[in-house]
Coordinates of C-alpha atoms and ligand atoms in Angstrom, one line a residue:
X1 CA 1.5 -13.2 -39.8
X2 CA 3.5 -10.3 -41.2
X3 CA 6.6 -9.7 -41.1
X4 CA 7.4 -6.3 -38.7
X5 CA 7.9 -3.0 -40.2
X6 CA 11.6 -1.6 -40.0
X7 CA 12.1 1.5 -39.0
X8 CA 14.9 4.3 -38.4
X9 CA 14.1 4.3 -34.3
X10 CA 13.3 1.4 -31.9
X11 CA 12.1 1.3 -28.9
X12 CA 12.8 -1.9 -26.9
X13 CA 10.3 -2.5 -23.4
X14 CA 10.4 -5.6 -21.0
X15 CA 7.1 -7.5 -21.7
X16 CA 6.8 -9.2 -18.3
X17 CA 7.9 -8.3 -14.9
X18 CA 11.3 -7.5 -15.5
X19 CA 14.6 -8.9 -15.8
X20 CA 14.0 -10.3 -19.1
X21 CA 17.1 -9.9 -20.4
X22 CA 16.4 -5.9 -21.9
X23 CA 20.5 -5.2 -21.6
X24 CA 21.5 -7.9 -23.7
X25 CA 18.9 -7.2 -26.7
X26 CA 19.9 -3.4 -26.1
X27 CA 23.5 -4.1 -26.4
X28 CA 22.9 -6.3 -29.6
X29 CA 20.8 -3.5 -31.5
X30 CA 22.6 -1.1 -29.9
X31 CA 25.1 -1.5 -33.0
X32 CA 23.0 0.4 -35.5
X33 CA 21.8 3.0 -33.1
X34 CA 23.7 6.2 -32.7
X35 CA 21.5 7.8 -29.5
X36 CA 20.8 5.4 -26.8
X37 CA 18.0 6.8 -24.4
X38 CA 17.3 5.8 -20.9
X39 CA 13.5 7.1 -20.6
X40 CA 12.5 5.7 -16.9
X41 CA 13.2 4.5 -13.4
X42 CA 16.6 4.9 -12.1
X43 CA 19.3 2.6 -10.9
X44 CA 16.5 0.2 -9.6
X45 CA 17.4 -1.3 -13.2
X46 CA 19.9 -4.1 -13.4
X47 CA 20.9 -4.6 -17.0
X48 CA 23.8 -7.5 -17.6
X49 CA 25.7 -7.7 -20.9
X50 CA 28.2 -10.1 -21.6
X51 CA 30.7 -9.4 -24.5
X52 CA 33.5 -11.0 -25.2
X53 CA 33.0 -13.6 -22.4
X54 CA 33.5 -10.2 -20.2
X55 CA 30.3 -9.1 -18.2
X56 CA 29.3 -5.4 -17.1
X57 CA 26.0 -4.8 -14.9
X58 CA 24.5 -0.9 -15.5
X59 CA 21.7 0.4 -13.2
X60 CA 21.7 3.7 -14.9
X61 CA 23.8 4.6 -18.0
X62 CA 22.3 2.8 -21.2
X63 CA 23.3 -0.6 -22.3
X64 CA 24.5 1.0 -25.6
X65 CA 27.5 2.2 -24.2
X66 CA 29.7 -0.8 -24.5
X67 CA 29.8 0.1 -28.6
X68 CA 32.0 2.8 -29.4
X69 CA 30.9 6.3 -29.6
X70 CA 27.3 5.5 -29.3
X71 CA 25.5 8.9 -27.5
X72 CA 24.2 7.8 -24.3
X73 CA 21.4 9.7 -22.6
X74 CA 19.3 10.3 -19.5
X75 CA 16.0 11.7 -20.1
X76 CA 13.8 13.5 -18.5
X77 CA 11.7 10.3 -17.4
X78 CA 14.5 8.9 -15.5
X79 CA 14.8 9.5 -11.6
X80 CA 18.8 10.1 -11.5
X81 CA 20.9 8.9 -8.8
X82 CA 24.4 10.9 -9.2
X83 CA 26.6 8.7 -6.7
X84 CA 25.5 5.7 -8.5
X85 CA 26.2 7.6 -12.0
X86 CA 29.6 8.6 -11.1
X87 CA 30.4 5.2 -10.0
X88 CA 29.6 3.5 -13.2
X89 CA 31.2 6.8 -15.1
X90 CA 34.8 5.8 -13.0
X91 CA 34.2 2.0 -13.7
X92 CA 33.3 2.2 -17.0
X93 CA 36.1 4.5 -17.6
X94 CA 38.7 2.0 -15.6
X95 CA 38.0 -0.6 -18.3
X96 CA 38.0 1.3 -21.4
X97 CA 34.9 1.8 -22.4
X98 CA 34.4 4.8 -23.7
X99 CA 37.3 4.2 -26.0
X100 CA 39.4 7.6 -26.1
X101 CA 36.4 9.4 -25.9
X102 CA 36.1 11.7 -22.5
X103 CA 32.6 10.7 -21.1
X104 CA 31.0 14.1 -21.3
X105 CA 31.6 13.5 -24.7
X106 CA 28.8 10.4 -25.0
X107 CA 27.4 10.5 -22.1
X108 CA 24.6 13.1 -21.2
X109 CA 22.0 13.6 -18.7
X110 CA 19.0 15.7 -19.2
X111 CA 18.4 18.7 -17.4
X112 CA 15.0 17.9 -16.6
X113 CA 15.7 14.5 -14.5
X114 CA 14.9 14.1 -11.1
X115 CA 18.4 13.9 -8.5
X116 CA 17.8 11.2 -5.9
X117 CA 18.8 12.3 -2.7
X118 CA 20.2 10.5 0.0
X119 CA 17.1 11.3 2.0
X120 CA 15.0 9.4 -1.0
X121 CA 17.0 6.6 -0.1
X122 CA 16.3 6.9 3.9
X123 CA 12.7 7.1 3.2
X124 CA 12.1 3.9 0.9
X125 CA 14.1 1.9 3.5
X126 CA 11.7 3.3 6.2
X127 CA 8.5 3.0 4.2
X128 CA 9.4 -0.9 3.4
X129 CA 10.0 -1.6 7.3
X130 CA 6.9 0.5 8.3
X131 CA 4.5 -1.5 5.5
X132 CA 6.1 -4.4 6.0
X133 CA 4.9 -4.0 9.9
X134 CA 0.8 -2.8 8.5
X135 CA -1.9 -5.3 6.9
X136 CA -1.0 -4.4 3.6
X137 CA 2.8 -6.1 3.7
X138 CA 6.4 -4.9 1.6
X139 CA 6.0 -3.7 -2.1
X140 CA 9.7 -5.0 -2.3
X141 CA 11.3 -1.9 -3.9
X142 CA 14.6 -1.8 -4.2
X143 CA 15.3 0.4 -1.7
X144 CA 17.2 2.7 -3.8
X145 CA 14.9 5.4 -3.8
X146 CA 13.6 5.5 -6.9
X147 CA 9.7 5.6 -5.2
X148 CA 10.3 8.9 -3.3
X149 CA 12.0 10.3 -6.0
X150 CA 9.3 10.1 -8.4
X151 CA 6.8 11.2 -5.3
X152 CA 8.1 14.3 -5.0
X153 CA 8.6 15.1 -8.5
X154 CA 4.5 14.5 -9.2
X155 CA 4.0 16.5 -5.8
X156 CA 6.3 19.7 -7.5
X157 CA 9.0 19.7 -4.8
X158 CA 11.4 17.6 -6.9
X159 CA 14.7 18.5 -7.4
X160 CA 15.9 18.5 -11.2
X161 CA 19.5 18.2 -12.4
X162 CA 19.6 21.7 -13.3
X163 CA 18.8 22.9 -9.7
X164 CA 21.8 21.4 -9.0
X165 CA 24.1 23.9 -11.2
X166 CA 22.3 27.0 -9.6
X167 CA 23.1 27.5 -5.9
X168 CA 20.1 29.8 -4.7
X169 CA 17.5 27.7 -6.6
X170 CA 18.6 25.0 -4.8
X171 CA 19.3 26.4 -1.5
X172 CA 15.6 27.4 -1.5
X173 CA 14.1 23.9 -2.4
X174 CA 16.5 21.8 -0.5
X175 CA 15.4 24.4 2.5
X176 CA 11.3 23.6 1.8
X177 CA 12.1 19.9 1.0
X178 CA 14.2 19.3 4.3
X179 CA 11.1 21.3 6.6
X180 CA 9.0 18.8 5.0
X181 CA 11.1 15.4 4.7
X182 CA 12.3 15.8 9.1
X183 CA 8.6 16.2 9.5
X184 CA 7.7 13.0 8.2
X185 CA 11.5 11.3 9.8
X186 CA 10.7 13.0 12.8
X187 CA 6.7 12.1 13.5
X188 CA 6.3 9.1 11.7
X189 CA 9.1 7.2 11.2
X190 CA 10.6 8.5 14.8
X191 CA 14.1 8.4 13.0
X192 CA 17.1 11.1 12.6
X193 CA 16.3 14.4 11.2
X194 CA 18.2 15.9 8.5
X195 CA 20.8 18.6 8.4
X196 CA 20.6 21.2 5.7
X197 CA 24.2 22.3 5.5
X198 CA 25.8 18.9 4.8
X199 CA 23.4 18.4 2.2
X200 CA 23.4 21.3 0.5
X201 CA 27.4 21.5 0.3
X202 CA 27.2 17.8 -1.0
X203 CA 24.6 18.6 -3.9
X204 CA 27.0 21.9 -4.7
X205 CA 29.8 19.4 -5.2
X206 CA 27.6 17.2 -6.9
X207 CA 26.6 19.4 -9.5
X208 CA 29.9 21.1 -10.8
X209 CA 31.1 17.7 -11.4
X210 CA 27.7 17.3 -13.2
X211 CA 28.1 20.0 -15.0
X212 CA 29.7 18.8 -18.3
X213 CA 27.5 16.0 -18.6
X214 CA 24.0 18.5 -18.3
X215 CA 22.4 18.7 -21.3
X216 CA 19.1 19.8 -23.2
X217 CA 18.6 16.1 -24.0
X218 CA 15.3 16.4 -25.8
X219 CA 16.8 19.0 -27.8
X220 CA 19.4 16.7 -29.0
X221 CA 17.3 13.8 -29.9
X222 CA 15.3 16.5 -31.7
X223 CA 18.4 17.2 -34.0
X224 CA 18.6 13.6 -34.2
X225 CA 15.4 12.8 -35.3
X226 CA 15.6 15.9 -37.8
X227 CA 18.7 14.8 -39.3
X228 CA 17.1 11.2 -39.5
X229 CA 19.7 9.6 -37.1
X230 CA 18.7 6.0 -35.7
X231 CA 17.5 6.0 -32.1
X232 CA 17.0 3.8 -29.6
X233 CA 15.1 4.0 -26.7
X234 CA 15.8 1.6 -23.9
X235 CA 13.1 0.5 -21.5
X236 CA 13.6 -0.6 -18.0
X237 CA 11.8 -2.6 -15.6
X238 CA 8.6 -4.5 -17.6
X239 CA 5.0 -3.7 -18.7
X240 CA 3.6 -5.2 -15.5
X241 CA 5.3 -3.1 -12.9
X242 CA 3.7 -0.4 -15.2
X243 CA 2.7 2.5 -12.5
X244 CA -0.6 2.5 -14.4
X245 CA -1.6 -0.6 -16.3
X246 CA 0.9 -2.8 -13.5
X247 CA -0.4 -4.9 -10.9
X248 CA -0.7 -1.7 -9.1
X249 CA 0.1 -1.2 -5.8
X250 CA 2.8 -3.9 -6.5
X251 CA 4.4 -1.8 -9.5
X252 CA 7.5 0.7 -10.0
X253 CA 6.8 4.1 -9.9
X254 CA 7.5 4.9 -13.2
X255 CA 5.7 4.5 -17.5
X256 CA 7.4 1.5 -18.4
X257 CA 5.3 1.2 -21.6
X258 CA 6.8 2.5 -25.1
X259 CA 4.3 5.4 -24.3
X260 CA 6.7 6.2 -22.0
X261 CA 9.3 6.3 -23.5
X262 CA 8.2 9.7 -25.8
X263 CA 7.0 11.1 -22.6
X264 CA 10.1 10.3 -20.5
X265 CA 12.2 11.5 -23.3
X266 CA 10.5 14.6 -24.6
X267 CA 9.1 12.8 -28.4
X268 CA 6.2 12.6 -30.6
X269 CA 4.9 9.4 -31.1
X270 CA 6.6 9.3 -34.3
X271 CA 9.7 9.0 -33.1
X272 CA 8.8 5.3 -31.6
X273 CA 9.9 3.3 -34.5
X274 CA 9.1 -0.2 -34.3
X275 CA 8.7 -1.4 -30.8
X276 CA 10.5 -4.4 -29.1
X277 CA 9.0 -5.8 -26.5
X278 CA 11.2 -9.0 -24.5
X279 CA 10.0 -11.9 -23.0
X280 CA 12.0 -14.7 -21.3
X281 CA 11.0 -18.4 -22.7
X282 CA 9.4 -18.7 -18.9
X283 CA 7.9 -16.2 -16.3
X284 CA 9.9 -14.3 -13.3
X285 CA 8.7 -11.9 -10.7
X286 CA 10.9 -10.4 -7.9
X287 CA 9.6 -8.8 -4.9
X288 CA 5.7 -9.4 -4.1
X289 CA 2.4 -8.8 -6.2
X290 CA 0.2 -11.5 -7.5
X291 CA 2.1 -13.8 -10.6
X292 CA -0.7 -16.1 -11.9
X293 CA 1.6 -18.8 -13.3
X294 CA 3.9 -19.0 -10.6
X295 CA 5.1 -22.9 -10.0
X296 CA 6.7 -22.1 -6.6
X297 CA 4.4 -24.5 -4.9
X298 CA 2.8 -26.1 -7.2
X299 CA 6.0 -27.3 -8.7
X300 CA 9.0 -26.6 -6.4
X301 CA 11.3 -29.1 -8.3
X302 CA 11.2 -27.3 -11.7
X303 CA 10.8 -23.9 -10.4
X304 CA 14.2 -24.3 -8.5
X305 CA 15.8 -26.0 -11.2
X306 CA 15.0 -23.1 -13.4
X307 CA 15.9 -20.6 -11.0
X308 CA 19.6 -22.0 -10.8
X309 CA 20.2 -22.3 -14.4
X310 CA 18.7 -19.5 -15.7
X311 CA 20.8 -17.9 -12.8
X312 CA 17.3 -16.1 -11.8
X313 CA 19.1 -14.0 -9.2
X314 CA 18.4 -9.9 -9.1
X315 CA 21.3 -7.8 -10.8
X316 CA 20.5 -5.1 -8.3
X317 CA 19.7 -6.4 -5.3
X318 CA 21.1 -10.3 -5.3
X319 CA 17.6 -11.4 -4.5
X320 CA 16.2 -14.7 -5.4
X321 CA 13.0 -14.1 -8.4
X322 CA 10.0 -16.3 -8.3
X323 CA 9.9 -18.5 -11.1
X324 CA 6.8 -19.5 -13.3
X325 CA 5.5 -20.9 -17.0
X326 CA 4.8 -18.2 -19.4
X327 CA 1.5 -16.4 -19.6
X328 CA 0.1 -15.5 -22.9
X329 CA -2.7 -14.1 -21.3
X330 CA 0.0 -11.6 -20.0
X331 CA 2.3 -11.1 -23.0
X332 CA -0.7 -10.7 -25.2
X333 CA -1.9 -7.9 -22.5
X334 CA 1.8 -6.4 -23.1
X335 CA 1.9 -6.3 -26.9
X336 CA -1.4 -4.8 -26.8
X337 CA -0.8 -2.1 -24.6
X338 CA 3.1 -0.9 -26.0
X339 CA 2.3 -1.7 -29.5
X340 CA 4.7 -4.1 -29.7
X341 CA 5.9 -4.9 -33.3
X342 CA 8.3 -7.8 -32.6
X343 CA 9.2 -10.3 -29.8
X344 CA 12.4 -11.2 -28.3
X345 CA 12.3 -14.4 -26.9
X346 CA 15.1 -15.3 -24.6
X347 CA 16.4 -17.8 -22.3
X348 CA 14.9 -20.9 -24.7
X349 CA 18.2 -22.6 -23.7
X350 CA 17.3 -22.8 -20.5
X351 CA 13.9 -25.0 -21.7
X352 CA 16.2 -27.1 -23.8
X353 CA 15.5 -31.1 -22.2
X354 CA 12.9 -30.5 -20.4
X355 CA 10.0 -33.4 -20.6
X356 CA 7.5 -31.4 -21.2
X357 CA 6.8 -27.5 -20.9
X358 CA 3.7 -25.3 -20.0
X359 CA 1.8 -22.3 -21.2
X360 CA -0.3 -20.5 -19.9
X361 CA -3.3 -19.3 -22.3
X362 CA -6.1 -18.4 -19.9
X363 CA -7.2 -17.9 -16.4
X364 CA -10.0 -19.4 -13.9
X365 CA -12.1 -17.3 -11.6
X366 CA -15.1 -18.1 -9.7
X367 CA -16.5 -20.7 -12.5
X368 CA -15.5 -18.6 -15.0
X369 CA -12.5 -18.2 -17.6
X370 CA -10.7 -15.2 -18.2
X371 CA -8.8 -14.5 -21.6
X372 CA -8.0 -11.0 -20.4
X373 CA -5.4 -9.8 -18.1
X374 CA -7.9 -8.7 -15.1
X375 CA -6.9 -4.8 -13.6
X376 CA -8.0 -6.1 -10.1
X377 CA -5.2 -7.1 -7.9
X378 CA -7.4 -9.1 -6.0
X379 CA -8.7 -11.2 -9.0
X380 CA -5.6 -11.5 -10.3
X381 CA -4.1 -13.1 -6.7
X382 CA -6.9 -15.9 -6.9
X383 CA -7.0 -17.0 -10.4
X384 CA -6.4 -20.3 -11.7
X385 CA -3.7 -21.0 -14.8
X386 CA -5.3 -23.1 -17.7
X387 CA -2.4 -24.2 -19.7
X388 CA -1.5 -25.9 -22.8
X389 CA 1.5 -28.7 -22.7
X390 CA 4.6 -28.6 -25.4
X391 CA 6.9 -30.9 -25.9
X392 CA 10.5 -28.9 -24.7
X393 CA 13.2 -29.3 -27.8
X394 CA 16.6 -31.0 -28.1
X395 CA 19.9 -28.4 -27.4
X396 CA 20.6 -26.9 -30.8
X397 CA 23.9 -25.1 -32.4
X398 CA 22.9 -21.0 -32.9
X399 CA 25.5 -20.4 -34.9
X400 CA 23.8 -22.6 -37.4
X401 CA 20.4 -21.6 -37.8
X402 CA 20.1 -19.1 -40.8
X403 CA 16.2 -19.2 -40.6
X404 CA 13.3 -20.4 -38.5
X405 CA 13.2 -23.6 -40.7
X406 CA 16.9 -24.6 -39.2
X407 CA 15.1 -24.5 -35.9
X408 CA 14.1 -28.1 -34.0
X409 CA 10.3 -28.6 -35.1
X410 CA 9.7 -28.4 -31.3
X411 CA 11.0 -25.2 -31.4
X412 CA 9.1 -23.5 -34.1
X413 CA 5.8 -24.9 -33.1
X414 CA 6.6 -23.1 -29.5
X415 CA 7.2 -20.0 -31.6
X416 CA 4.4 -20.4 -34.1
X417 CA 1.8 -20.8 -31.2
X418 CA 2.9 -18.0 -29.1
X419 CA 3.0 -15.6 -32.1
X420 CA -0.6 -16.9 -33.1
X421 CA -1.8 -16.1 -29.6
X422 CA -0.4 -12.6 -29.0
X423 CA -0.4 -11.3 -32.6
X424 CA 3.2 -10.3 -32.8
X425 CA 6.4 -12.2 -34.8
X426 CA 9.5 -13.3 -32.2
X427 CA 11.9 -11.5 -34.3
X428 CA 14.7 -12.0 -32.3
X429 CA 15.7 -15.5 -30.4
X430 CA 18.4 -15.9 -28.0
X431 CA 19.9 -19.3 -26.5
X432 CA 22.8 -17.7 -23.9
X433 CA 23.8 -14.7 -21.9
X434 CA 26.6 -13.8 -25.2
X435 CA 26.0 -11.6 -27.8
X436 CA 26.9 -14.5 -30.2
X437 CA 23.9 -16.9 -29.0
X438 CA 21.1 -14.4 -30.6
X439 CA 19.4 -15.2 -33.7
X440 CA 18.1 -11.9 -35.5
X441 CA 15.1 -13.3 -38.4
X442 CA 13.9 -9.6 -38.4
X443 CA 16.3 -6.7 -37.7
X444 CA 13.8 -3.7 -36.9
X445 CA 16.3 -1.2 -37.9
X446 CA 16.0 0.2 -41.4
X447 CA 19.7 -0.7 -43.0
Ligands
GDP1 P1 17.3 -7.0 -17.9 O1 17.1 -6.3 -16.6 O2 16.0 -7.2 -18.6 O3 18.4 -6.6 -18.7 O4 17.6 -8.5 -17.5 P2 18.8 -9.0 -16.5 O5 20.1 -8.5 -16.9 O6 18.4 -8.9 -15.1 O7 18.6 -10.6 -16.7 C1 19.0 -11.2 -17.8 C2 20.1 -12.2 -17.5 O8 20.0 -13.2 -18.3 C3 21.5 -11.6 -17.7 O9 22.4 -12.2 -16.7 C4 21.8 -12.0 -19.1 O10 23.2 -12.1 -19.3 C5 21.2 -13.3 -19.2 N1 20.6 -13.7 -20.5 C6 20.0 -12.9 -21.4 N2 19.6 -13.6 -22.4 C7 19.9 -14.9 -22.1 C8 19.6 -16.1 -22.8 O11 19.0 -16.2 -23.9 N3 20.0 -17.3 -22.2 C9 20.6 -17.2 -20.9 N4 21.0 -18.4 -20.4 N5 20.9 -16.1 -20.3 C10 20.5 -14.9 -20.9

C-alpha cells in the first residue's frame, strides 16, 4: 500500500460512532498546526486530552488550544453554545492555558455560527421524553441542544452570533422565534411558555461579552491558506452519526464527514489536506441506533471488561457506551466516504492479553452476505457479523518502537489486515490516554 501524501492542511474525522479518541490525535498534531478549526456540532462533543499526566475535557473550543498560541476557531458549521464557551474560556484561563495570551487573542468564533438558546435546550429535553413515550423510542441526544439549533438554522429562523452584536436585529428574530417556540411549549409539549424580555436582555449581555471574540473566521483561514499557513480542521462526533450517510434517524444533526469540514468552515476542497480519519482498536456506540458488532449480549463478559478498562464512559454526558468488535465493513464505508488518507488506531492497549480478538469483515441478511455498509436502518438492525479471529498481542514498550517492524508480529498482522481491507495505511498508533503513548510512522503534515 502507499505511503499517504503529506500535506500543508489536515483534516482529522472520527471514523466510527464517536468517541474515538479525536482530542487526543488533535492535540498531538495540533503541534504543527497554527489554525485549529471546529467545523460542526456543538458542545455535544466531549474531547479528553491528557498532557502531562493533567487531563482537560472541551465540548466546544478546539483541542489545539492546550499548545501555545495556536489560533483556535469556531466556524460557521458549529451550533455555538455561549454559556458553555464562556465556561471553558474562565476554566481554561484559570489554569493557564492560553499562556499570556488574552483569549480574544486565539480564540475566535465565526460570525456565521448558530447561538444555542436556552430554549434549544428546553426543547431537546422535551422531544427525548415525548419520543421516548411514541413507537419510534429516544434518539439519545445529548440534550444539549445542539438538534434544535441546527433545526432552526435549516428552517431560516436561526439566530447567528452576529445577531447577537446588533440589538434590533435581534429583538425582531428573538420576537418571531419566541411566537413560534411557546406555540409548540404551549400545544404540544403542555410546558411553560417563554418570556421575551428575560431573554432578550440575556442575549444583549451575551453578546458584548462576545464581542471581541466575533470574527470573519472564513476570512481568516482564507489569509491562512493564502499565506500557506498549516491548518487543521478538527472533526467531531464520527462518520456514522453523519446527518446524511449516518444511521439516520439515529445520527447528530450535523456533516461529520471531511466534506464538512470545507462547508462548515467556509473552504474549497483544496484546503482539506490529507484526511485523518480515527478508529478505536474495537467498536463503541452511545445512545441508540442499530451497531452490527455489538457483543452486549452475545458476549457480556468481554464487552464489560472492555468497557471498564477502556474507561468507555461519555465525556459529555457520563453515560455508559455500548461496546463491540470492530467492523471493517464500517471503517471501509468511512474511508470511502471522507477520503480518508491515513488511520489512527487507538486504544490497541486495551486488546493487549486478550485470548483471542474479533473482526468483523462482512454482514448476513436474509441468506445473503453483505460487504457493504447497508443505508437501511432496518437492515442494518437485523444483520448478522461474520468475523475473522486474531490472535490479541503481548503488552509492548511505545517508547521503543521506531517502526512497524519493532511492533509484536501479532500486532502488525492486525494492522496489515485492516489496512488491506479498507485501503488506507494506520499512520498513527496509540497505546494510552498520554500524548507520549502515540506512535506517528506517517506525520501527514508537510515539515
Ligand atoms: P473523542 O471524543 O473522539 O476525543 O474521544 P473521547 O475523548 O470521548 O474518548 C477518548 C478517551 O480515550 C479519552 O479519555 C482519551 O484520553 C482516551 N484515549 C485516547 N487514546 C487512547 C489510547 O490509545 N488508549 C487508552 N487507554 N485511552 C486512550
Amino acid at each position: 500500500m502507499k505511503s499517504q501524501t503529506k500535506s500543508r492542511n489536515v483534516t482529522i474525522v472520527g471514523a466510527q460512532w464517536g468517541d474515538e479518541g479525536k482530542g487526543k490525535i488533535v492535540d498531538l498534531l495540533g503541534e504543527k498546526a497554527e489554525y485549529i478549526v471546529r467545523f460542526q456540532g456543538g458542545n455535544n462533543a466531549g474531547h479528553t486530552l491528557v498532557v502531562n499526566g493533567k487531563k482537560t475535557v472541551l465540548h466546544l473550543i478546539p483541542s489545539g488550544i492546550l499548545h501555545p498560541g495556536k489560533i483556535c476557531l469556531i466556524a460557521n458549521g458549529v451550533v455555538f453554545d455561549p454559556n458553555v464557551f464562556f465556561q471553558e474560556i474562565d476554566s481554561l484561563n484559570a489554569s493557564g492555558a492560553f499562556h499570556g495570551y488574552a483569549p480574544h487573542e486565539i480564540v475566535r468564533v465565526s460570525e456565521r455560527a448558530h447561538v444555542i438558546l436556552p430554549y434549544h435546550r428546553t426543547l431537546d429535553q422535551l422531544r427525548e421524553d415525548h419520543a421516548s413515550k411514541g413507537s419510534q423510542g429516544k434518539i439519545g441526544t445529548t440534550g444539549r441542544g445542539i438538534g434544535p439549533a441546527y433545526e432552526d438554522k435549516v428552517a431560516r429562523r436561526g439566530i447567528q452570533v452576529v445577531d447577537l452584536l446588533r440589538p434590533e436585529v435581534l429583538r425582531q428574530k428573538l420576537e418571531k422565534a419566541i411566537e413560534e417556540k411557546n406555540i409548540l411549549l404551549k400545544h404540544l409539549f403542555h410546558s411553560k411558555e417563554l418570556e421575551f424580555a428575560p431573554l432578550y436582555e440575556e442575549c444583549l449581555k451575551v453578546g458584548e461579552r462576545l464581542r471581541p471574540f466575533v470574527a470573519d473566521v472564513r476570512g481568516i483561514l482564507q489569509g491562512a491558506l493564502t499565506q500557506g499557513r498549516p491548518i487543521l480542521f478538527e472533526g467531531a462526533q464520527g462518520t456514522l452519526l453523519d446527518v446524511d450517510h449516518g444511521t439516520y434517524p439515529f445520527v447528530t444533526s450535523s456533516s461529520t464527514v471531511s466534506g464538512g469540514a470545507m462547508t462548515g468552515s467556509g473552504m474549497g476542497p483544496q484546503a482539506m489536506g490529507s484526511v485523518i480519519g480515527i478508529t478505536k482498536a474495537y467498536c463503541t456506540r452511545v445512545g441508540s441506533g442499530p451497531f452490527p458488532s455489538e457483543i452486549e449480549e452475545t458476549e457480556p463478559e468481554t464487552a464489560n471488561h472492555i468497557r471498564k478498562i477502556g474507561q468507555e464512559f461519555g465525556a459529555t454526558t457520563g453515560r455508559s457506551r455500548r461496546v463491540g468488535w470492530l467492523d471493517l465493513v464500517a471503517l471501509r464505508y468511512a474511508v470511502q466516504l471522507n477520503g480518508i488518507t491515513g488511520l489512527a488506531l487507538t486504544k490497541a492497549d486495551i486488546l493487549t492479553g486478550f485470548e483471542c480478538i474479533k473482526v468483523c469483515t462482512a454482514y448476513r441478511f436474509g441468506g445473503n452476505t453483505l460487504q457493504d455498509f447497508p443505508s437501511s436502518i432496518e437492515v442494518l438492525s437485523q444483520v448478522e457479523p461474520h468475523y475473522e479471529v486474531f490472535p490479541s498481542w503481548p503488552e509492548f514498550d511505545t517508547s521503543k518502537v521506531q517502526t512497524r517492524k519493532d511492533l509484536p508480529e501479532e500486532l502488525q498482522k492486525y494492522l496489515d489486515f485492516i489496512e488491506e481491507f479498507v485501503g488506507a495505511r494506520v499512520s498513527i498508533l496509540s497505546t494510552g490516554p498520554g500524548r507520549e503513548e502515540t506512535m506517528v510512522f506517517e506525520n501527514p503534515f508537510v515539515g
